Structures are given as structure tokens and as C-alpha cells.
Amino acid sequence: MSMDGKTVMVTGATNGIGEVTALELARMGAQVIVVSRSESRCRDTVERIKRETGNEQVTYMTANLAEMNQVRQLAADFQEHYDKLHVLVNNAGAFFLRRQLSPDGYEMTFALNHLNYFLLTTLLLDTLKATAVADGETRIVNVSSEAHRGVRIHFNDLERGTYYSYQVYGESKLMNIMFTYELAKRMEGTDVTVNALHPGFVRSGFGKSNNVLMNAAMTVAQLFAISPEEGAQTPIYLASSPEVKGVSGKYFVKKAPKRSSEASYNEQAWQQLWAVSESYVWPQETVLS
């Protein structure tokens, strides 16, 4: 399978499934932009990918994706240096045991796991659409989770003043899926597809940015986890496989479409989430009806 001539951006690409996804797409010949907040980790990751694949078309951009101005700068920097984008893999995210605030003052899980996906994608959407017109189908791949099941979006308390870490994480993953479905509906009639996925419970650094007890619990839990190489199979598949050409607005597990939770199919909630997300990331006077 060749990705020659394709330009791909992968966020959260310096560890876990993001790193493996970037590596394997580079191995297929893609021009890959690795995104993470750490310049040293980005540099090390890029050098390793180049060394392992022989692909010199691997670069990086740094941004703290929990901060909306840095998301905007990332999109602007990309558009300054590249005129095409064939695949966007939204992968960056985290689990926070205790409630904390982003640099913008938003609840951190909501900011990093949802607003980041929403803002970066919408900023790059014109580039994705223009690339699709010139070269054929372009793809957006949103990493979500089975943790979205059993929760719903609390629109009257999106930033969760009452904070239960697993519930808040699950809600952010539900937002990823609802955003995917609404965006797919908006992209009908274009050659831009968008799909979400559950990678599995992956052995990585995920969840280890909390306290000592949480770190220990995650270390034990990850004895039962799958490898990043296994977890990356579905995002790689959705980014590159001809088998999903033209497929959009789906949720995938183990490279197969699967029905997501009942709550995720509430179209009114999709629209409400989109409108609320716009109100967070854009000045009020610029929000379009």
C-alpha cells in the first residue's frame, strides 16, 4: 500500500499509537508532519522515523494543543509551509485524575480532548477540501474510545464543575464521535471523509501524568493492554486503506465499523455541540449561524 505523494499530519505523535501511526504512514511513503508539544521529543521521533523508514519527508511542528492560540498557530504554520493535506489524524489527548484548567482557563479534558480536535480540523478544512478537489479523497481520522459508552453530554456543565475523571474522559470521547458524525454530514457532497475509532486499551504513557497512585494503577493495568503497534492498526487503516474509500461518518473498532452508543446518534446534540464549540474557540462576533 503506497502513500507516495500524500501529506499527513498526526497529532500526539511522539509516543503510543500516534508515533506508530506516523512511522507506518512514513514507511508507506507519505510526507508526515509529527505534532507534539515537546520539541526535543518531536526531534527524536522524527529522527527515529527517518532512520527506520529511509523516508526523509518527515518533519515536525510543536504546539500545546490544550491552548487554542497554539492550535491556531499550528494551523497557520502548516498552511504557510504546505499547500496540501491529504490526511489529518487527530490523536492527541489525555486522562486527568483531578480537575485542572488549560492555559485558556477551560477544563483541561474538554480543551485537549475535544476543542483541540474541533478547532484544528475546522482551521484546516479549507486545505483538506482544496486538496480533495485537486487530488481526490482526503481523510480526517479522529481517535476516540469505547469509554464513550454510558455517558451523555451535559451541555449545562460542559466543563464539569463536579468532576469525576472517568466520566469526564468518557464525555470527551463521546464528543469526538458526535463531532465526527456532524462533520461527516457537513462534508456530504465533497471528497472529504471523516471517521472515528477506538484503538483498544493500549500500553503507552497514557494516564501517567497524574499522581503516584494513579501511575502505579496504570502500570498494573497496562500489563493487560495491547501494544501500540496493535492499537495503531485501525488509525493506519482509516488513513491509508483503499477499502474505506468513500466511507464517512462511521465509528470503527478493529478495522471494522461498529455501532457507537445510542447517545452518540442524537443529531440535535451534534448541532448543539458544534455551536457550543464555536462559542469557545471563536470570538462571538465571528461565529457563523
Coordinates of C-alpha atoms in Angstrom, one line a residue:
M1 CA 0.0 0.0 0.0
S2 CA 1.5 3.3 -1.1
M3 CA 1.1 6.8 0.4
D4 CA 3.5 8.4 -2.0
G5 CA 2.6 12.0 -2.7
K6 CA 0.3 12.2 0.3
T7 CA 0.8 14.8 3.1
V8 CA -0.3 13.6 6.5
M9 CA -0.4 15.3 9.9
V10 CA -0.5 13.2 13.1
T11 CA -1.1 14.9 16.5
G12 CA 0.2 13.3 19.7
A13 CA 2.8 11.6 17.5
T14 CA 5.7 11.2 19.9
N15 CA 4.5 8.1 21.7
G16 CA 2.0 5.3 21.7
I17 CA -0.3 4.8 18.7
G18 CA 0.4 8.3 17.3
E19 CA 4.1 7.5 17.0
V20 CA 3.4 4.2 15.4
T21 CA 0.8 5.7 13.0
A22 CA 3.3 8.3 11.9
L23 CA 6.0 5.7 11.5
E24 CA 3.9 3.3 9.4
L25 CA 2.5 6.0 7.2
A26 CA 6.0 7.3 6.6
R27 CA 7.0 3.7 5.7
M28 CA 4.3 3.8 3.1
G29 CA 6.0 6.9 1.6
A30 CA 3.8 9.7 3.0
Q31 CA 5.2 13.1 3.8
V32 CA 4.4 13.1 7.6
I33 CA 4.2 16.1 10.0
V34 CA 4.6 14.9 13.6
V35 CA 2.9 17.2 16.1
S36 CA 3.6 17.3 19.9
R37 CA 4.2 20.0 22.5
S38 CA 7.8 18.9 23.2
E39 CA 10.4 20.0 20.6
S40 CA 13.0 17.5 21.9
R41 CA 10.6 14.6 21.7
C42 CA 9.4 15.7 18.2
R43 CA 13.0 15.9 17.0
D44 CA 13.9 12.5 18.4
T45 CA 10.8 10.9 17.0
V46 CA 11.4 12.4 13.5
E47 CA 15.0 11.2 13.5
R48 CA 13.9 7.7 14.5
I49 CA 11.2 7.5 11.8
K50 CA 13.6 8.7 9.2
R51 CA 16.2 6.1 10.3
E52 CA 13.7 3.2 10.4
T53 CA 11.9 4.0 7.1
G54 CA 14.5 5.8 5.0
N55 CA 11.9 8.4 4.3
E56 CA 13.4 11.9 4.6
Q57 CA 10.0 13.6 4.2
V58 CA 9.3 13.6 7.9
T59 CA 9.1 16.8 9.8
Y60 CA 7.6 18.2 13.0
M61 CA 5.6 21.1 14.4
T62 CA 5.3 21.9 18.1
A63 CA 2.1 23.1 19.8
N64 CA 0.4 22.7 23.2
L65 CA -2.9 21.6 21.8
A66 CA -4.7 22.4 25.0
E67 CA -4.2 26.1 24.3
M68 CA -6.3 27.4 21.5
N69 CA -3.9 30.1 20.3
Q70 CA -1.3 27.5 19.8
V71 CA -3.7 25.4 17.8
R72 CA -4.4 28.4 15.6
Q73 CA -0.6 29.0 15.2
L74 CA -0.1 25.4 14.3
A75 CA -2.7 25.6 11.5
A76 CA -1.2 28.9 10.3
D77 CA 2.3 27.5 10.3
F78 CA 1.2 24.4 8.4
Q79 CA -0.6 26.5 5.8
E80 CA 2.4 28.7 5.4
H81 CA 4.7 25.7 4.5
Y82 CA 2.3 23.3 2.8
D83 CA -0.4 23.7 0.2
K84 CA -1.9 20.3 0.5
L85 CA -3.2 18.0 3.3
H86 CA -4.4 14.5 2.4
V87 CA -4.9 13.0 5.9
L88 CA -5.4 14.6 9.4
V89 CA -5.1 12.2 12.3
N90 CA -6.4 13.8 15.5
N91 CA -4.9 11.6 18.2
A92 CA -3.6 13.9 20.9
G93 CA -5.4 13.5 24.2
A94 CA -5.0 12.7 27.9
F95 CA -6.7 11.5 31.0
F96 CA -6.6 13.7 34.1
L97 CA -7.4 12.3 37.5
R98 CA -8.1 15.7 39.0
R99 CA -9.8 18.7 37.5
Q100 CA -7.4 21.2 36.1
L101 CA -7.5 24.2 33.8
S102 CA -6.0 24.7 30.4
P103 CA -4.0 27.9 29.6
D104 CA -7.2 29.4 28.4
G105 CA -9.0 28.7 31.7
Y106 CA -11.1 25.8 30.3
E107 CA -11.4 22.4 31.9
M108 CA -8.4 20.5 30.6
T109 CA -10.0 17.3 29.4
F110 CA -12.6 19.3 27.4
A111 CA -9.9 21.6 26.0
L112 CA -7.4 19.0 24.9
N113 CA -9.6 16.0 24.0
H114 CA -12.4 17.9 22.2
L115 CA -11.8 21.6 21.5
N116 CA -8.3 20.7 20.1
Y117 CA -9.9 18.3 17.5
F118 CA -12.7 20.7 16.7
L119 CA -10.5 23.8 16.2
L120 CA -7.6 22.2 14.4
T121 CA -9.9 20.4 12.0
T122 CA -12.1 23.4 11.2
L123 CA -9.0 25.6 10.6
L124 CA -7.5 23.0 8.2
L125 CA -10.8 22.2 6.5
D126 CA -10.4 24.5 3.5
T127 CA -7.0 22.9 2.8
L128 CA -8.5 19.4 3.1
K129 CA -11.3 20.4 0.7
A130 CA -9.0 22.1 -1.8
T131 CA -6.7 19.0 -1.7
A132 CA -9.6 16.8 -2.4
V133 CA -10.6 18.8 -5.4
A134 CA -7.1 18.6 -6.8
D135 CA -6.1 15.1 -5.9
G136 CA -9.2 13.1 -4.9
E137 CA -10.4 12.0 -1.5
T138 CA -8.9 13.4 1.7
R139 CA -9.4 11.9 5.2
I140 CA -9.9 13.0 8.8
V141 CA -9.3 10.3 11.4
N142 CA -10.5 11.0 15.0
V143 CA -9.2 8.8 17.8
S144 CA -12.0 8.2 20.3
S145 CA -12.6 5.4 22.7
E146 CA -15.1 2.8 23.9
A147 CA -15.1 4.9 27.1
H148 CA -17.8 7.0 25.4
R149 CA -20.4 4.4 26.3
G150 CA -22.7 5.0 29.2
V151 CA -22.3 8.8 29.3
R152 CA -24.0 11.8 27.8
I153 CA -23.1 15.4 27.1
H154 CA -24.0 17.8 30.0
F155 CA -24.5 21.0 28.0
N156 CA -25.4 22.9 31.1
D157 CA -22.0 21.9 32.7
L158 CA -19.6 21.2 29.9
E159 CA -16.5 22.0 32.0
R160 CA -17.7 19.7 34.8
G161 CA -17.6 21.7 37.9
T162 CA -18.4 18.4 39.6
Y163 CA -15.5 16.3 38.4
Y164 CA -15.4 12.6 38.0
S165 CA -12.4 11.8 36.0
Y166 CA -13.6 8.6 34.1
Q167 CA -16.9 10.2 33.4
V168 CA -15.4 13.4 32.1
Y169 CA -12.9 11.4 29.9
G170 CA -15.8 9.4 28.5
E171 CA -17.8 12.5 27.7
S172 CA -14.8 13.9 25.8
K173 CA -14.6 10.7 23.7
L174 CA -18.4 10.9 23.1
M175 CA -17.8 14.5 21.8
N176 CA -15.1 13.1 19.4
I177 CA -17.7 10.8 17.9
M178 CA -20.5 13.3 17.8
F179 CA -18.2 15.9 16.2
T180 CA -17.2 13.2 13.6
Y181 CA -20.8 12.5 12.7
E182 CA -21.8 16.2 12.4
L183 CA -18.7 17.0 10.3
A184 CA -19.4 14.0 8.1
K185 CA -22.9 15.3 7.5
R186 CA -21.5 18.8 6.6
M187 CA -18.9 17.3 4.2
E188 CA -21.5 15.4 2.2
G189 CA -21.1 16.2 -1.5
T190 CA -17.3 16.7 -1.0
D191 CA -14.4 14.3 -1.2
V192 CA -13.5 14.8 2.4
T193 CA -14.3 11.8 4.7
V194 CA -14.2 11.7 8.4
N195 CA -14.3 8.7 10.7
A196 CA -13.8 7.9 14.4
L197 CA -12.2 4.9 16.0
H198 CA -11.5 3.0 19.2
P199 CA -7.8 1.8 19.2
G200 CA -8.2 -0.6 22.1
F201 CA -6.6 -0.3 25.6
V202 CA -3.1 0.4 24.5
R203 CA 0.1 0.1 26.5
S204 CA 1.6 3.6 26.5
G205 CA 2.3 6.6 28.7
F206 CA -1.4 7.4 28.7
G207 CA -2.8 8.3 32.2
K208 CA 0.7 8.5 33.7
S209 CA 0.7 12.3 34.1
N210 CA -1.3 12.2 37.3
N211 CA -0.2 11.2 40.9
V212 CA 1.9 8.3 42.1
L213 CA -1.1 6.1 43.0
M214 CA -2.6 6.6 39.5
N215 CA 0.8 5.9 37.9
A216 CA 1.0 2.7 39.8
A217 CA -2.6 1.7 38.9
M218 CA -1.9 2.4 35.2
T219 CA 1.3 0.4 35.3
V220 CA -0.6 -2.6 36.6
A221 CA -3.5 -2.2 34.2
Q222 CA -1.2 -2.0 31.2
L223 CA 0.1 -5.5 31.9
F224 CA -3.2 -6.4 30.2
A225 CA -3.0 -3.8 27.5
I226 CA -2.3 -4.3 23.8
S227 CA 0.9 -2.9 22.2
P228 CA 0.9 0.5 20.5
E229 CA 1.6 -1.4 17.2
E230 CA -1.7 -3.3 17.6
G231 CA -3.6 -0.2 18.7
A232 CA -2.3 1.8 15.7
Q233 CA -3.7 -0.7 13.2
T234 CA -7.2 1.0 12.9
P235 CA -5.9 4.6 12.6
I236 CA -3.4 3.4 10.0
Y237 CA -6.2 1.6 8.2
L238 CA -8.5 4.6 8.1
A239 CA -5.7 6.9 7.0
S240 CA -4.5 4.7 4.1
S241 CA -6.6 1.8 3.1
P242 CA -8.5 1.8 -0.3
E243 CA -11.1 -0.4 1.5
V244 CA -12.6 2.6 3.2
K245 CA -12.6 4.9 0.2
G246 CA -15.8 7.0 0.3
V247 CA -16.7 5.7 3.8
S248 CA -17.6 8.6 6.1
G249 CA -19.4 9.2 9.4
K250 CA -18.6 5.8 10.9
Y251 CA -17.1 4.5 14.2
F252 CA -14.5 1.7 13.8
V253 CA -13.2 -0.9 16.2
K254 CA -10.5 -3.4 15.0
K255 CA -10.7 -2.0 11.4
A256 CA -14.5 -2.7 11.2
P257 CA -17.4 -0.3 11.5
K258 CA -19.3 -0.7 14.8
R259 CA -22.4 1.0 16.2
S260 CA -21.5 3.6 18.8
S261 CA -23.6 4.4 21.8
E262 CA -27.2 5.4 21.4
A263 CA -26.4 8.8 22.8
S264 CA -24.0 9.4 20.0
Y265 CA -26.7 9.4 17.4
N266 CA -28.6 12.4 18.7
E267 CA -28.4 14.8 15.8
Q268 CA -29.8 17.7 17.8
A269 CA -26.9 17.2 20.2
W270 CA -24.4 17.1 17.3
Q271 CA -25.6 20.5 16.2
Q272 CA -25.6 21.9 19.8
L273 CA -22.1 20.6 20.4
W274 CA -20.9 22.3 17.2
A275 CA -22.4 25.6 18.2
V276 CA -21.1 25.5 21.7
S277 CA -17.7 24.5 20.5
E278 CA -17.6 27.5 18.1
S279 CA -18.5 29.8 21.0
Y280 CA -15.4 28.6 22.9
V281 CA -12.9 28.8 20.1
W282 CA -14.0 31.8 18.1
P283 CA -14.8 35.4 19.3
Q284 CA -18.5 35.7 19.4
E285 CA -18.8 38.2 16.5
T286 CA -17.1 35.7 14.1
V287 CA -19.4 32.8 14.8
L288 CA -21.5 32.0 11.8
S289 CA -25.1 30.8 12.1

